[in-house]
Coordinates of C-alpha atoms in Angstrom, one line a residue:
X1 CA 39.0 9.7 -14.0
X2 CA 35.4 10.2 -12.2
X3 CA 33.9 6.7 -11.2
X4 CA 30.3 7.0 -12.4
X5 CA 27.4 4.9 -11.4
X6 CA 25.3 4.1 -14.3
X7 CA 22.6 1.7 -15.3
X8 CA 22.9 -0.3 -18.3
X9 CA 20.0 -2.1 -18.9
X10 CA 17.0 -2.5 -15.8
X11 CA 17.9 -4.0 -12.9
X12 CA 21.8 -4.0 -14.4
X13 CA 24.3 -1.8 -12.0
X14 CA 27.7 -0.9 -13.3
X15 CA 30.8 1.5 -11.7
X16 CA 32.7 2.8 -14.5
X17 CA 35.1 5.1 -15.3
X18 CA 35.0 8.0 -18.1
X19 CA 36.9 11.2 -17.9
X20 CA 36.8 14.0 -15.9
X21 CA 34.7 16.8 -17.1
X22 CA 36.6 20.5 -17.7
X23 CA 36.2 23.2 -15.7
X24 CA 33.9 25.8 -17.1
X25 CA 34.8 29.6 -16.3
X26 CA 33.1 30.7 -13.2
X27 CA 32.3 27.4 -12.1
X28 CA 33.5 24.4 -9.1
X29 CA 34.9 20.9 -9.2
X30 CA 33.3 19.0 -6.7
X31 CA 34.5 15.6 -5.1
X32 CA 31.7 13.7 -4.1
X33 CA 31.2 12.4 -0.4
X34 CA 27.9 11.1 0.1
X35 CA 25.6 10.0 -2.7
X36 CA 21.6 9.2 -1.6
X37 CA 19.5 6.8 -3.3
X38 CA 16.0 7.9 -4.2
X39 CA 13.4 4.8 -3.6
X40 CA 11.3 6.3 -5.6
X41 CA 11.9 7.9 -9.6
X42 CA 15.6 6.0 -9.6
X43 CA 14.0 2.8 -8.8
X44 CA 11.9 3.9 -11.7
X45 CA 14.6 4.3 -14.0
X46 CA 15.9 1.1 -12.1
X47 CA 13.5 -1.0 -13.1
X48 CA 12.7 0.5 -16.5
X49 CA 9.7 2.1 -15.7
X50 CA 10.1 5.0 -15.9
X51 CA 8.1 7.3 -18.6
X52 CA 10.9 8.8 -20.2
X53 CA 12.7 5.9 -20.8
X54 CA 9.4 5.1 -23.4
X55 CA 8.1 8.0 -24.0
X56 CA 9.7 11.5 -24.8
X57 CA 8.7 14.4 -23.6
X58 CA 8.3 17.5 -25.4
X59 CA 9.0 20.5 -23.1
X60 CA 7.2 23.0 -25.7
X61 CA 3.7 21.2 -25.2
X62 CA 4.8 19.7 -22.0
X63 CA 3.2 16.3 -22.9
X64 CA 4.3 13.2 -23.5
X65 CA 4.5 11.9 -27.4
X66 CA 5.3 8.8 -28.9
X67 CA 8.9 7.5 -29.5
X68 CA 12.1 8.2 -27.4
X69 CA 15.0 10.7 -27.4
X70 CA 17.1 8.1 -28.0
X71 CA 18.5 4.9 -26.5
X72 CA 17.4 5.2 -22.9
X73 CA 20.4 3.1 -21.8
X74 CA 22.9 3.2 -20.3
X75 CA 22.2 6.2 -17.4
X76 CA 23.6 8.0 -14.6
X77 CA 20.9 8.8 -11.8
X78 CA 21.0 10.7 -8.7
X79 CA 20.1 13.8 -7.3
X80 CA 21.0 13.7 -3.6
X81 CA 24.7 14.3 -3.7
X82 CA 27.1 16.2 -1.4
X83 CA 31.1 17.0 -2.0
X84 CA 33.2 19.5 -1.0
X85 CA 34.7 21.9 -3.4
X86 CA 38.6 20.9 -5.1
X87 CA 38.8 23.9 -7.4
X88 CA 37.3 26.8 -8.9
X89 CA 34.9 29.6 -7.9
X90 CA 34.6 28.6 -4.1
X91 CA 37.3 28.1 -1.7
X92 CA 39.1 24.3 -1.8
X93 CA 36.9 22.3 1.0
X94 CA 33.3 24.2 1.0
X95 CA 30.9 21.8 1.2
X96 CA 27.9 22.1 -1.0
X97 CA 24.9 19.9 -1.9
X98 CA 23.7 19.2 -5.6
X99 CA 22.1 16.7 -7.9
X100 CA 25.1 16.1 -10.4
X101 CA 24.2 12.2 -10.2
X102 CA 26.2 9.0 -8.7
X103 CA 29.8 9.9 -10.0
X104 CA 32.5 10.3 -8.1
X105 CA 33.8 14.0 -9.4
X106 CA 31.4 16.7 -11.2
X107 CA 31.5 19.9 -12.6
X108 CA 29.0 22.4 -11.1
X109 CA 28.1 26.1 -12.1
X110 CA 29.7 29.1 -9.4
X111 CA 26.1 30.4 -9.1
X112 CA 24.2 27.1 -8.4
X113 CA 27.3 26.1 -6.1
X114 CA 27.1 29.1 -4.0
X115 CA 23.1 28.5 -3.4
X116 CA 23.5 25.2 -1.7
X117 CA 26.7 26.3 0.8
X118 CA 26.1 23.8 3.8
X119 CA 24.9 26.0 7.0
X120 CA 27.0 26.1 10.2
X121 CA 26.2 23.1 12.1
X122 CA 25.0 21.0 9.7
X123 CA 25.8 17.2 9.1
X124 CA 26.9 16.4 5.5
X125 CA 25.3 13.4 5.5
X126 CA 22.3 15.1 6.8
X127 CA 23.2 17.7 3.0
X128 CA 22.2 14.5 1.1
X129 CA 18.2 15.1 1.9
X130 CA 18.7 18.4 0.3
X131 CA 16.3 17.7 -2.8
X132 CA 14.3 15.0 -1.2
X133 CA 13.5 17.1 1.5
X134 CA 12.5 20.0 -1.2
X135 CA 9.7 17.8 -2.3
X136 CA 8.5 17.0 0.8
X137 CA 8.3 20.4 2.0
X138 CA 6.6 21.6 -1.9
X139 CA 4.0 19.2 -1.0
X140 CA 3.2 20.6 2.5
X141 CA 2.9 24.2 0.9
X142 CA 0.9 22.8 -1.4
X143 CA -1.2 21.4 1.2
X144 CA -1.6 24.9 3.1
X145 CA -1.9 23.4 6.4
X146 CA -3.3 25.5 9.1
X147 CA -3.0 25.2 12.6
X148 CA -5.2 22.4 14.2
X149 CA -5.7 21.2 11.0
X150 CA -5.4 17.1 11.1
X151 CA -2.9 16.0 7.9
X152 CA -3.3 12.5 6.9
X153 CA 0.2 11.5 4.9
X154 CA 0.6 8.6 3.3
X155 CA 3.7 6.8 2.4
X156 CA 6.4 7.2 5.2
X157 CA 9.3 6.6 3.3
X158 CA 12.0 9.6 3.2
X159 CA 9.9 12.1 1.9
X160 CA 7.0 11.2 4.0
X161 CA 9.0 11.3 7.6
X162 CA 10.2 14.6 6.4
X163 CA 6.8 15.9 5.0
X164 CA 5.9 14.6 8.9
X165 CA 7.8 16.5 10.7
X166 CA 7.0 19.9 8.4
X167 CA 3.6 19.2 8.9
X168 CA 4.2 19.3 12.6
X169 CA 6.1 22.4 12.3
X170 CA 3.7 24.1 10.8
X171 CA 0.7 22.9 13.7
X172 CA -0.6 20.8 12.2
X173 CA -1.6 16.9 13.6
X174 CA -0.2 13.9 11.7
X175 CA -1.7 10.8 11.1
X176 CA 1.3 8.7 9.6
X177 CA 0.0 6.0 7.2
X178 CA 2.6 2.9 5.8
X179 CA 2.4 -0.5 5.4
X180 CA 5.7 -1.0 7.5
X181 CA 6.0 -1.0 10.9
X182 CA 9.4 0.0 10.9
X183 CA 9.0 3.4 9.0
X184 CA 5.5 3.8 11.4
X185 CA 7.8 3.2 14.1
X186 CA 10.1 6.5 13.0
X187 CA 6.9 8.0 12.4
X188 CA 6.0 8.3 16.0
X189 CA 9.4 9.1 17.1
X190 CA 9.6 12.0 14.8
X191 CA 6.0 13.7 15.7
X192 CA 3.5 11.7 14.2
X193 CA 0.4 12.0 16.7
X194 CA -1.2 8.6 15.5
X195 CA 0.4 6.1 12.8
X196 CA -2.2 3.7 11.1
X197 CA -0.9 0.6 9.2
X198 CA -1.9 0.7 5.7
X199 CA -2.8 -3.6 5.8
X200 CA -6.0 -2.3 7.5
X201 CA -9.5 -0.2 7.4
X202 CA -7.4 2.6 6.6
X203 CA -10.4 5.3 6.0
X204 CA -12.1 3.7 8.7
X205 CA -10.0 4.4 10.8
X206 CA -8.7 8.1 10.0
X207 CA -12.0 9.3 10.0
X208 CA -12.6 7.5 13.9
X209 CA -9.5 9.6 14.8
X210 CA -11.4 12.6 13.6
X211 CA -14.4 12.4 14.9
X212 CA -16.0 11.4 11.9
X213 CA -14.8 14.7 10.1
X214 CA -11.8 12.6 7.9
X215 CA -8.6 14.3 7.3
X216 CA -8.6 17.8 7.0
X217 CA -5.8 17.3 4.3
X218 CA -4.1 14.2 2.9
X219 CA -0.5 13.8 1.6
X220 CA -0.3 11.2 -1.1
X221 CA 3.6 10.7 -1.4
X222 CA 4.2 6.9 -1.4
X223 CA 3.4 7.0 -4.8
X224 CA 0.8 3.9 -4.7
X225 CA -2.2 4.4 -6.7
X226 CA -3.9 2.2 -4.0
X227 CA -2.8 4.3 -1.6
X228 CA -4.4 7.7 -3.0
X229 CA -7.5 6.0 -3.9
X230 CA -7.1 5.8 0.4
X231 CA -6.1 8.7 0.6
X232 CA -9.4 10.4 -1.5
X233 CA -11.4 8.3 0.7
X234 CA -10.4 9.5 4.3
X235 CA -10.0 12.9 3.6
X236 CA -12.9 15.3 4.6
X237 CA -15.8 17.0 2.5
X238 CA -14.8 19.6 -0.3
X239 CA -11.2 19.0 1.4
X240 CA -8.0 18.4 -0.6
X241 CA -5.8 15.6 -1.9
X242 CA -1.9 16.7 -2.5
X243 CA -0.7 13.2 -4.9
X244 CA 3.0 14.3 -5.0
X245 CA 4.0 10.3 -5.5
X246 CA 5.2 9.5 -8.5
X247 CA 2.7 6.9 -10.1
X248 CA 3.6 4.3 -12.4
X249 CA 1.5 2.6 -15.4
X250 CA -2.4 2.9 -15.2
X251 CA -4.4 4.2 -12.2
X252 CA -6.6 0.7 -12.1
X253 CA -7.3 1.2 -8.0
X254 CA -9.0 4.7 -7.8
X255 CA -12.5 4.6 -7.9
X256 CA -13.8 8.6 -8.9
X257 CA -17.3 7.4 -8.8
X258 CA -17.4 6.9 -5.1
X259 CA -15.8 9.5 -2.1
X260 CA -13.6 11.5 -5.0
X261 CA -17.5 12.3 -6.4
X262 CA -19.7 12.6 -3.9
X263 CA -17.4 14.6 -1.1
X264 CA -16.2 16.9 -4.0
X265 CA -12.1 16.2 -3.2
X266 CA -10.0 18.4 -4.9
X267 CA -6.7 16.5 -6.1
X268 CA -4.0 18.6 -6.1
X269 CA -0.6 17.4 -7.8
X270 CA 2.8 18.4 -6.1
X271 CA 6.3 18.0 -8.3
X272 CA 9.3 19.6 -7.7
X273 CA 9.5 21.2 -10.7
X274 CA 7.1 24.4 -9.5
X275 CA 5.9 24.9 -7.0
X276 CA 2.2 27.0 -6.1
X277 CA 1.0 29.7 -8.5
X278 CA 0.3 31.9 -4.8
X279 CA 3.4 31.3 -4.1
X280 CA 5.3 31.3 -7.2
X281 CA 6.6 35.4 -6.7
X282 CA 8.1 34.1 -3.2
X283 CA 9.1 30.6 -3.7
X284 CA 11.5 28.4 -5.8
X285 CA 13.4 25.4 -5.5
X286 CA 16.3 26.7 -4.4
X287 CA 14.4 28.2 -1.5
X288 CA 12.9 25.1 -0.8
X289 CA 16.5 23.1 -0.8
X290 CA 17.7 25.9 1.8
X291 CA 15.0 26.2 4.6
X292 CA 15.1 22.4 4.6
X293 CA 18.6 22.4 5.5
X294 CA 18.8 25.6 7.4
X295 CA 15.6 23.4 9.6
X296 CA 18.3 20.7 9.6
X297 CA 20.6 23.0 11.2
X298 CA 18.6 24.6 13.6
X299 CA 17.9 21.2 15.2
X300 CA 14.3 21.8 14.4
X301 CA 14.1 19.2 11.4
X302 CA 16.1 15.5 11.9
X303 CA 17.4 13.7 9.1
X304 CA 20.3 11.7 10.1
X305 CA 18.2 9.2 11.9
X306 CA 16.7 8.2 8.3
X307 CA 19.6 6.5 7.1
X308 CA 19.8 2.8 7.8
X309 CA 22.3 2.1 5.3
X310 CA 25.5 3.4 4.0
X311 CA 27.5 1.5 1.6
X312 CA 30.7 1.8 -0.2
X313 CA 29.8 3.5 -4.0
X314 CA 31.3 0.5 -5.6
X315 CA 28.5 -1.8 -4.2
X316 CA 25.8 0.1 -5.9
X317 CA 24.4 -2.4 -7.2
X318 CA 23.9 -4.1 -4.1
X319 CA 22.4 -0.9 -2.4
X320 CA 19.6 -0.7 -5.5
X321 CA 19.0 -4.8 -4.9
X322 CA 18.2 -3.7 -1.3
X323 CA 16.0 -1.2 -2.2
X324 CA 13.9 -3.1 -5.2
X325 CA 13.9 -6.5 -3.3
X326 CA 13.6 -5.5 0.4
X327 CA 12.0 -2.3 0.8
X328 CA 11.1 -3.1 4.6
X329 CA 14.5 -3.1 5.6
X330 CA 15.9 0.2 4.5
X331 CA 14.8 3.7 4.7
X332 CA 17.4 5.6 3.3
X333 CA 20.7 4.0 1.8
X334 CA 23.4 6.6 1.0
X335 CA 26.4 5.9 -1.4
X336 CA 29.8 6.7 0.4
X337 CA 32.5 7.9 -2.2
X338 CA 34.7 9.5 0.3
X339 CA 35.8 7.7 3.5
X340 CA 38.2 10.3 5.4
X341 CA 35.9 13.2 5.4

Protein backbone atom coordinates (compact mmCIF):
# COMPACT_ATOMS: atom_id res chain seq x y z
CA UNK A 1 0.00 0.00 0.00
CA UNK A 2 1.41 3.63 -1.19
CA UNK A 3 0.76 6.32 1.63
CA UNK A 4 -0.59 9.22 -0.36
CA UNK A 5 -0.87 12.77 0.75
CA UNK A 6 -4.13 14.29 -0.39
CA UNK A 7 -6.25 17.26 0.32
CA UNK A 8 -9.79 16.76 1.07
CA UNK A 9 -11.33 19.86 1.39
CA UNK A 10 -9.10 23.56 1.66
CA UNK A 11 -6.94 23.83 4.32
CA UNK A 12 -7.84 19.86 5.23
CA UNK A 13 -4.55 17.48 5.13
CA UNK A 14 -4.99 13.74 5.12
CA UNK A 15 -2.18 10.62 4.78
CA UNK A 16 -4.01 7.76 3.45
CA UNK A 17 -3.56 4.67 2.01
CA UNK A 18 -4.87 3.18 -1.50
CA UNK A 19 -3.17 0.52 -3.40
CA UNK A 20 -0.19 0.32 -5.20
CA UNK A 21 -0.37 1.13 -8.85
CA UNK A 22 0.80 -1.92 -11.53
CA UNK A 23 3.75 -1.88 -13.25
CA UNK A 24 3.26 -0.82 -16.82
CA UNK A 25 5.69 -2.57 -19.50
CA UNK A 26 8.73 -0.60 -20.04
CA UNK A 27 8.23 1.34 -17.07
CA UNK A 28 9.89 1.90 -12.98
CA UNK A 29 8.51 1.66 -9.51
CA UNK A 30 9.83 4.28 -7.55
CA UNK A 31 9.91 4.56 -3.62
CA UNK A 32 9.83 8.02 -2.71
CA UNK A 33 12.49 9.77 -0.48
CA UNK A 34 12.07 13.34 -0.45
CA UNK A 35 8.89 15.08 -1.31
CA UNK A 36 9.06 19.28 -1.72
CA UNK A 37 6.31 21.54 -1.09
CA UNK A 38 5.64 24.23 -3.62
CA UNK A 39 4.56 27.65 -1.69
CA UNK A 40 3.22 28.70 -4.48
CA UNK A 41 0.32 26.60 -7.00
CA UNK A 42 -0.06 23.85 -4.01
CA UNK A 43 -0.88 26.40 -1.58
CA UNK A 44 -3.22 27.33 -4.29
CA UNK A 45 -4.88 24.19 -4.44
CA UNK A 46 -4.37 24.33 -0.52
CA UNK A 47 -6.33 26.92 -0.01
CA UNK A 48 -8.90 26.37 -2.75
CA UNK A 49 -7.85 28.93 -4.98
CA UNK A 50 -6.78 27.57 -7.41
CA UNK A 51 -8.50 28.13 -11.05
CA UNK A 52 -9.07 24.66 -11.86
CA UNK A 53 -10.62 23.77 -8.89
CA UNK A 54 -13.62 26.40 -10.38
CA UNK A 55 -13.11 26.56 -13.59
CA UNK A 56 -12.22 23.87 -16.29
CA UNK A 57 -10.01 24.21 -18.66
CA UNK A 58 -10.44 23.22 -22.12
CA UNK A 59 -7.08 22.19 -23.61
CA UNK A 60 -8.48 22.46 -27.37
CA UNK A 61 -9.16 26.39 -26.97
CA UNK A 62 -6.75 26.60 -24.17
CA UNK A 63 -9.25 28.87 -22.10
CA UNK A 64 -10.88 28.61 -19.24
CA UNK A 65 -14.99 27.90 -19.43
CA UNK A 66 -17.54 27.67 -16.95
CA UNK A 67 -18.15 24.61 -14.75
CA UNK A 68 -15.68 21.96 -13.39
CA UNK A 69 -14.27 18.56 -14.47
CA UNK A 70 -15.69 17.20 -11.70
CA UNK A 71 -15.56 17.28 -7.84
CA UNK A 72 -12.24 19.04 -7.31
CA UNK A 73 -11.84 17.23 -4.01
CA UNK A 74 -10.19 15.27 -2.60
CA UNK A 75 -6.35 15.72 -4.41
CA UNK A 76 -2.94 14.59 -4.55
CA UNK A 77 -0.37 17.50 -5.24
CA UNK A 78 3.23 17.65 -5.72
CA UNK A 79 5.72 17.92 -8.25
CA UNK A 80 9.08 17.98 -6.57
CA UNK A 81 9.64 14.36 -5.65
CA UNK A 82 12.79 12.17 -5.64
CA UNK A 83 13.00 8.06 -5.05
CA UNK A 84 15.11 5.64 -6.06
CA UNK A 85 14.12 2.97 -8.42
CA UNK A 86 12.56 -0.75 -6.67
CA UNK A 87 11.76 -2.40 -10.05
CA UNK A 88 11.46 -2.26 -13.56
CA UNK A 89 13.21 -0.66 -16.51
CA UNK A 90 16.27 0.84 -14.43
CA UNK A 91 18.46 -0.90 -12.18
CA UNK A 92 17.06 -1.43 -8.29
CA UNK A 93 18.55 1.92 -6.40
CA UNK A 94 18.94 4.63 -9.32
CA UNK A 95 17.78 7.62 -8.12
CA UNK A 96 15.71 9.76 -10.31
CA UNK A 97 13.62 12.95 -9.80
CA UNK A 98 9.87 13.35 -10.96
CA UNK A 99 6.58 14.98 -10.21
CA UNK A 100 4.41 11.81 -9.47
CA UNK A 101 2.83 13.84 -6.39
CA UNK A 102 3.11 13.33 -2.30
CA UNK A 103 2.72 9.43 -2.21
CA UNK A 104 4.85 7.30 -0.89
CA UNK A 105 5.36 4.65 -4.08
CA UNK A 106 4.57 5.64 -7.94
CA UNK A 107 4.61 4.19 -11.12
CA UNK A 108 6.74 6.18 -13.70
CA UNK A 109 7.30 5.58 -17.53
CA UNK A 110 11.13 3.93 -18.60
CA UNK A 111 11.54 6.95 -20.94
CA UNK A 112 10.60 9.87 -18.57
CA UNK A 113 12.67 7.85 -15.73
CA UNK A 114 15.76 7.62 -17.65
CA UNK A 115 15.62 11.64 -18.42
CA UNK A 116 15.83 12.68 -14.87
CA UNK A 117 18.87 10.03 -13.73
CA UNK A 118 20.52 12.10 -10.78
CA UNK A 119 24.16 13.26 -11.97
CA UNK A 120 27.30 12.12 -10.13
CA UNK A 121 27.71 14.21 -7.25
CA UNK A 122 24.59 15.43 -6.67
CA UNK A 123 22.54 15.59 -3.36
CA UNK A 124 19.10 13.95 -3.46
CA UNK A 125 17.68 16.30 -1.52
CA UNK A 126 19.27 18.90 -3.63
CA UNK A 127 16.94 16.41 -6.85
CA UNK A 128 13.80 17.78 -5.18
CA UNK A 129 14.34 21.52 -6.84
CA UNK A 130 14.32 19.64 -10.10
CA UNK A 131 10.99 21.34 -11.45
CA UNK A 132 11.06 24.39 -9.29
CA UNK A 133 14.30 25.15 -10.52
CA UNK A 134 12.98 24.55 -14.28
CA UNK A 135 10.72 27.49 -13.84
CA UNK A 136 13.11 29.60 -12.47
CA UNK A 137 15.53 29.05 -15.07
CA UNK A 138 12.37 29.28 -18.10
CA UNK A 139 11.93 32.63 -16.63
CA UNK A 140 15.53 33.81 -16.95
CA UNK A 141 15.56 32.63 -20.79
CA UNK A 142 12.66 34.31 -21.13
CA UNK A 143 14.19 37.32 -19.77
CA UNK A 144 17.36 37.12 -22.23
CA UNK A 145 19.70 38.68 -19.94
CA UNK A 146 22.89 39.94 -21.28
CA UNK A 147 25.87 40.68 -19.74
CA UNK A 148 25.93 43.86 -17.58
CA UNK A 149 22.55 44.00 -17.82
CA UNK A 150 20.96 44.96 -14.14
CA UNK A 151 17.86 42.14 -13.37
CA UNK A 152 15.49 43.31 -10.86
CA UNK A 153 13.62 39.91 -9.40
CA UNK A 154 11.05 40.03 -7.39
CA UNK A 155 9.83 37.47 -4.92
CA UNK A 156 12.81 35.54 -3.27
CA UNK A 157 11.12 32.55 -2.40
CA UNK A 158 12.57 29.15 -3.97
CA UNK A 159 12.23 30.06 -7.34
CA UNK A 160 13.44 33.54 -6.95
CA UNK A 161 16.94 32.51 -5.09
CA UNK A 162 17.36 30.14 -7.89
CA UNK A 163 16.21 32.56 -10.75
CA UNK A 164 19.11 34.73 -8.54
CA UNK A 165 21.77 32.86 -8.87
CA UNK A 166 20.98 31.98 -12.89
CA UNK A 167 20.74 35.49 -13.37
CA UNK A 168 24.22 35.77 -11.93
CA UNK A 169 25.51 33.03 -14.01
CA UNK A 170 24.56 34.36 -16.85
CA UNK A 171 26.38 38.19 -16.00
CA UNK A 172 24.03 39.70 -15.19
CA UNK A 173 23.52 42.12 -11.69
CA UNK A 174 20.77 41.24 -9.24
CA UNK A 175 18.72 43.36 -7.33
CA UNK A 176 16.80 40.87 -4.97
CA UNK A 177 13.43 42.29 -4.01
CA UNK A 178 11.14 40.49 -0.77
CA UNK A 179 9.38 41.64 1.93
CA UNK A 180 11.41 39.21 4.31
CA UNK A 181 14.51 39.79 5.61
CA UNK A 182 15.32 36.34 6.05
CA UNK A 183 14.93 35.21 2.24
CA UNK A 184 16.91 38.95 1.48
CA UNK A 185 19.37 37.71 3.78
CA UNK A 186 19.93 34.25 1.42
CA UNK A 187 19.73 36.60 -1.31
CA UNK A 188 22.97 38.26 -0.65
CA UNK A 189 24.70 35.12 0.32
CA UNK A 190 23.86 33.57 -2.94
CA UNK A 191 24.91 36.55 -5.36
CA UNK A 192 22.49 39.10 -5.14
CA UNK A 193 24.54 42.45 -5.68
CA UNK A 194 21.92 44.71 -3.74
CA UNK A 195 18.54 43.31 -1.94
CA UNK A 196 15.78 45.98 -1.44
CA UNK A 197 12.88 45.26 1.02
CA UNK A 198 9.67 45.32 -0.65
CA UNK A 199 7.85 47.45 2.75
CA UNK A 200 9.66 50.44 1.01
CA UNK A 201 10.07 52.96 -2.09
CA UNK A 202 10.68 50.00 -4.01
CA UNK A 203 10.93 51.81 -7.70
CA UNK A 204 12.54 54.50 -5.91
CA UNK A 205 14.97 52.84 -5.05
CA UNK A 206 15.91 50.35 -8.00
CA UNK A 207 16.02 53.11 -10.31
CA UNK A 208 18.77 55.14 -7.56
CA UNK A 209 20.75 51.88 -7.97
CA UNK A 210 20.76 52.40 -11.65
CA UNK A 211 21.51 55.57 -12.18
CA UNK A 212 18.17 56.58 -12.90
CA UNK A 213 18.05 54.10 -15.94
CA UNK A 214 15.57 51.36 -13.81
CA UNK A 215 16.00 47.82 -14.27
CA UNK A 216 17.17 46.67 -17.44
CA UNK A 217 14.80 43.52 -16.81
CA UNK A 218 12.46 42.60 -14.01
CA UNK A 219 11.55 39.09 -12.87
CA UNK A 220 8.04 38.98 -11.39
CA UNK A 221 8.01 35.44 -9.63
CA UNK A 222 6.42 36.02 -6.14
CA UNK A 223 3.33 35.96 -7.75
CA UNK A 224 1.94 39.24 -6.03
CA UNK A 225 0.01 41.37 -8.26
CA UNK A 226 1.35 44.25 -6.04
CA UNK A 227 4.45 43.26 -6.62
CA UNK A 228 4.39 43.32 -10.61
CA UNK A 229 2.55 46.50 -10.60
CA UNK A 230 6.47 47.23 -8.82
CA UNK A 231 7.90 45.52 -10.92
CA UNK A 232 6.32 47.48 -14.25
CA UNK A 233 7.25 50.52 -12.43
CA UNK A 234 11.15 50.10 -11.83
CA UNK A 235 11.93 48.57 -14.89
CA UNK A 236 13.51 50.80 -17.72
CA UNK A 237 12.01 52.42 -20.90
CA UNK A 238 10.64 50.07 -23.76
CA UNK A 239 12.39 47.27 -21.33
CA UNK A 240 10.61 44.09 -20.34
CA UNK A 241 8.52 42.57 -17.57
CA UNK A 242 8.89 38.50 -17.29
CA UNK A 243 5.38 37.84 -14.70
CA UNK A 244 6.19 34.06 -14.25
CA UNK A 245 4.13 34.19 -10.58
CA UNK A 246 1.23 32.58 -10.51
CA UNK A 247 -1.54 35.32 -9.78
CA UNK A 248 -4.66 34.63 -7.99
CA UNK A 249 -8.25 36.40 -8.40
CA UNK A 250 -8.36 39.91 -10.03
CA UNK A 251 -5.37 42.12 -10.83
CA UNK A 252 -6.94 45.23 -8.65
CA UNK A 253 -3.06 46.69 -7.84
CA UNK A 254 -1.70 47.32 -11.41
CA UNK A 255 -2.19 50.57 -12.70
CA UNK A 256 -1.52 50.25 -16.98
CA UNK A 257 -2.34 53.90 -17.20
CA UNK A 258 0.77 55.07 -15.54
CA UNK A 259 4.77 53.58 -16.08
CA UNK A 260 3.20 50.16 -17.98
CA UNK A 261 1.82 53.19 -20.61
CA UNK A 262 3.95 55.72 -20.82
CA UNK A 263 7.59 53.74 -20.69
CA UNK A 264 6.10 51.19 -23.26
CA UNK A 265 6.99 47.81 -20.87
CA UNK A 266 6.57 44.81 -22.58
CA UNK A 267 5.00 42.08 -20.18
CA UNK A 268 6.15 38.90 -20.93
CA UNK A 269 4.47 35.76 -19.28
CA UNK A 270 6.85 32.72 -18.22
CA UNK A 271 4.99 29.09 -17.33
CA UNK A 272 6.56 26.01 -17.38
CA UNK A 273 4.55 24.55 -19.76
CA UNK A 274 6.70 26.17 -22.91
CA UNK A 275 9.04 27.76 -22.99
CA UNK A 276 10.28 30.75 -25.81
CA UNK A 277 9.08 30.42 -29.44
CA UNK A 278 13.25 31.34 -30.33
CA UNK A 279 13.99 28.81 -28.36
CA UNK A 280 11.43 26.30 -28.79
CA UNK A 281 13.70 24.06 -31.62
CA UNK A 282 16.48 23.85 -28.72
CA UNK A 283 14.75 23.83 -25.53
CA UNK A 284 12.20 21.81 -23.48
CA UNK A 285 11.38 21.05 -20.09
CA UNK A 286 13.20 18.19 -19.72
CA UNK A 287 16.24 20.20 -20.76
CA UNK A 288 15.51 22.71 -18.38
CA UNK A 289 15.04 20.01 -15.36
CA UNK A 290 18.64 18.68 -16.41
CA UNK A 291 21.00 21.74 -16.69
CA UNK A 292 19.49 22.85 -13.39
CA UNK A 293 20.67 19.81 -11.72
CA UNK A 294 23.70 19.14 -13.76
CA UNK A 295 24.42 23.27 -12.24
CA UNK A 296 23.61 21.59 -9.00
CA UNK A 297 26.28 19.25 -9.51
CA UNK A 298 28.92 21.17 -10.75
CA UNK A 299 28.84 23.22 -7.64
CA UNK A 300 27.95 26.19 -9.71
CA UNK A 301 24.22 26.37 -8.53
CA UNK A 302 23.35 25.80 -4.50
CA UNK A 303 20.20 24.45 -3.50
CA UNK A 304 20.59 22.63 -0.27
CA UNK A 305 20.91 25.75 1.70
CA UNK A 306 17.16 26.53 0.72
CA UNK A 307 15.68 24.07 2.86
CA UNK A 308 14.82 25.19 6.33
CA UNK A 309 12.52 22.41 7.02
CA UNK A 310 12.25 18.78 6.64
CA UNK A 311 9.42 16.94 8.16
CA UNK A 312 8.28 13.39 8.49
CA UNK A 313 5.43 12.79 5.41
CA UNK A 314 2.99 11.91 7.97
CA UNK A 315 2.92 15.56 9.42
CA UNK A 316 1.89 17.11 6.18
CA UNK A 317 -0.44 18.79 7.31
CA UNK A 318 1.63 20.52 9.71
CA UNK A 319 4.32 21.37 7.00
CA UNK A 320 1.24 23.12 4.64
CA UNK A 321 0.07 25.04 8.16
CA UNK A 322 3.65 26.29 8.20
CA UNK A 323 3.64 27.42 4.87
CA UNK A 324 -0.05 29.15 4.71
CA UNK A 325 0.27 30.63 8.28
CA UNK A 326 4.00 31.53 8.62
CA UNK A 327 5.56 32.16 5.39
CA UNK A 328 8.52 34.16 7.06
CA UNK A 329 9.79 31.29 8.76
CA UNK A 330 10.24 28.75 5.99
CA UNK A 331 11.80 28.77 2.67
CA UNK A 332 11.56 25.38 1.52
CA UNK A 333 9.96 22.47 3.61
CA UNK A 334 10.59 19.04 2.12
CA UNK A 335 8.47 15.86 3.03
CA UNK A 336 10.75 13.00 4.15
CA UNK A 337 9.23 9.49 3.18
CA UNK A 338 12.37 7.56 3.57
CA UNK A 339 14.61 7.89 6.62
CA UNK A 340 17.71 5.38 5.96
CA UNK A 341 18.64 6.66 2.62
Amino acid sequence: MARVVSFVAPCKVVVREEPDAPLLDGGVRVETVYSGVSAGTELTQYRGSNPHLHRRWDPERRLFVAGTAGEPYPLVAGYEEVGRVVEGALPPGTLVWGAWGHRSTAVVPGARARECVLPDGLAPLAAVFARIGAIALNAVLDADVHVGETVAVFGQGVPGLIATQLVSLNGGRVIAVDAMPRRLELAGELGAAHVVEARGRVAEEIRELTGGRGADVSIEISGRYEALAEAIRATAYNARVVAAGFYQGEGTALRLGEEFHHNRIAIVSSQISGVSPRLAGRWDRARLEQTVMQLAAGGRLSLEPLVTHLVPAEDAADAFRLLDEHPEDAVQVVLEFVRDL
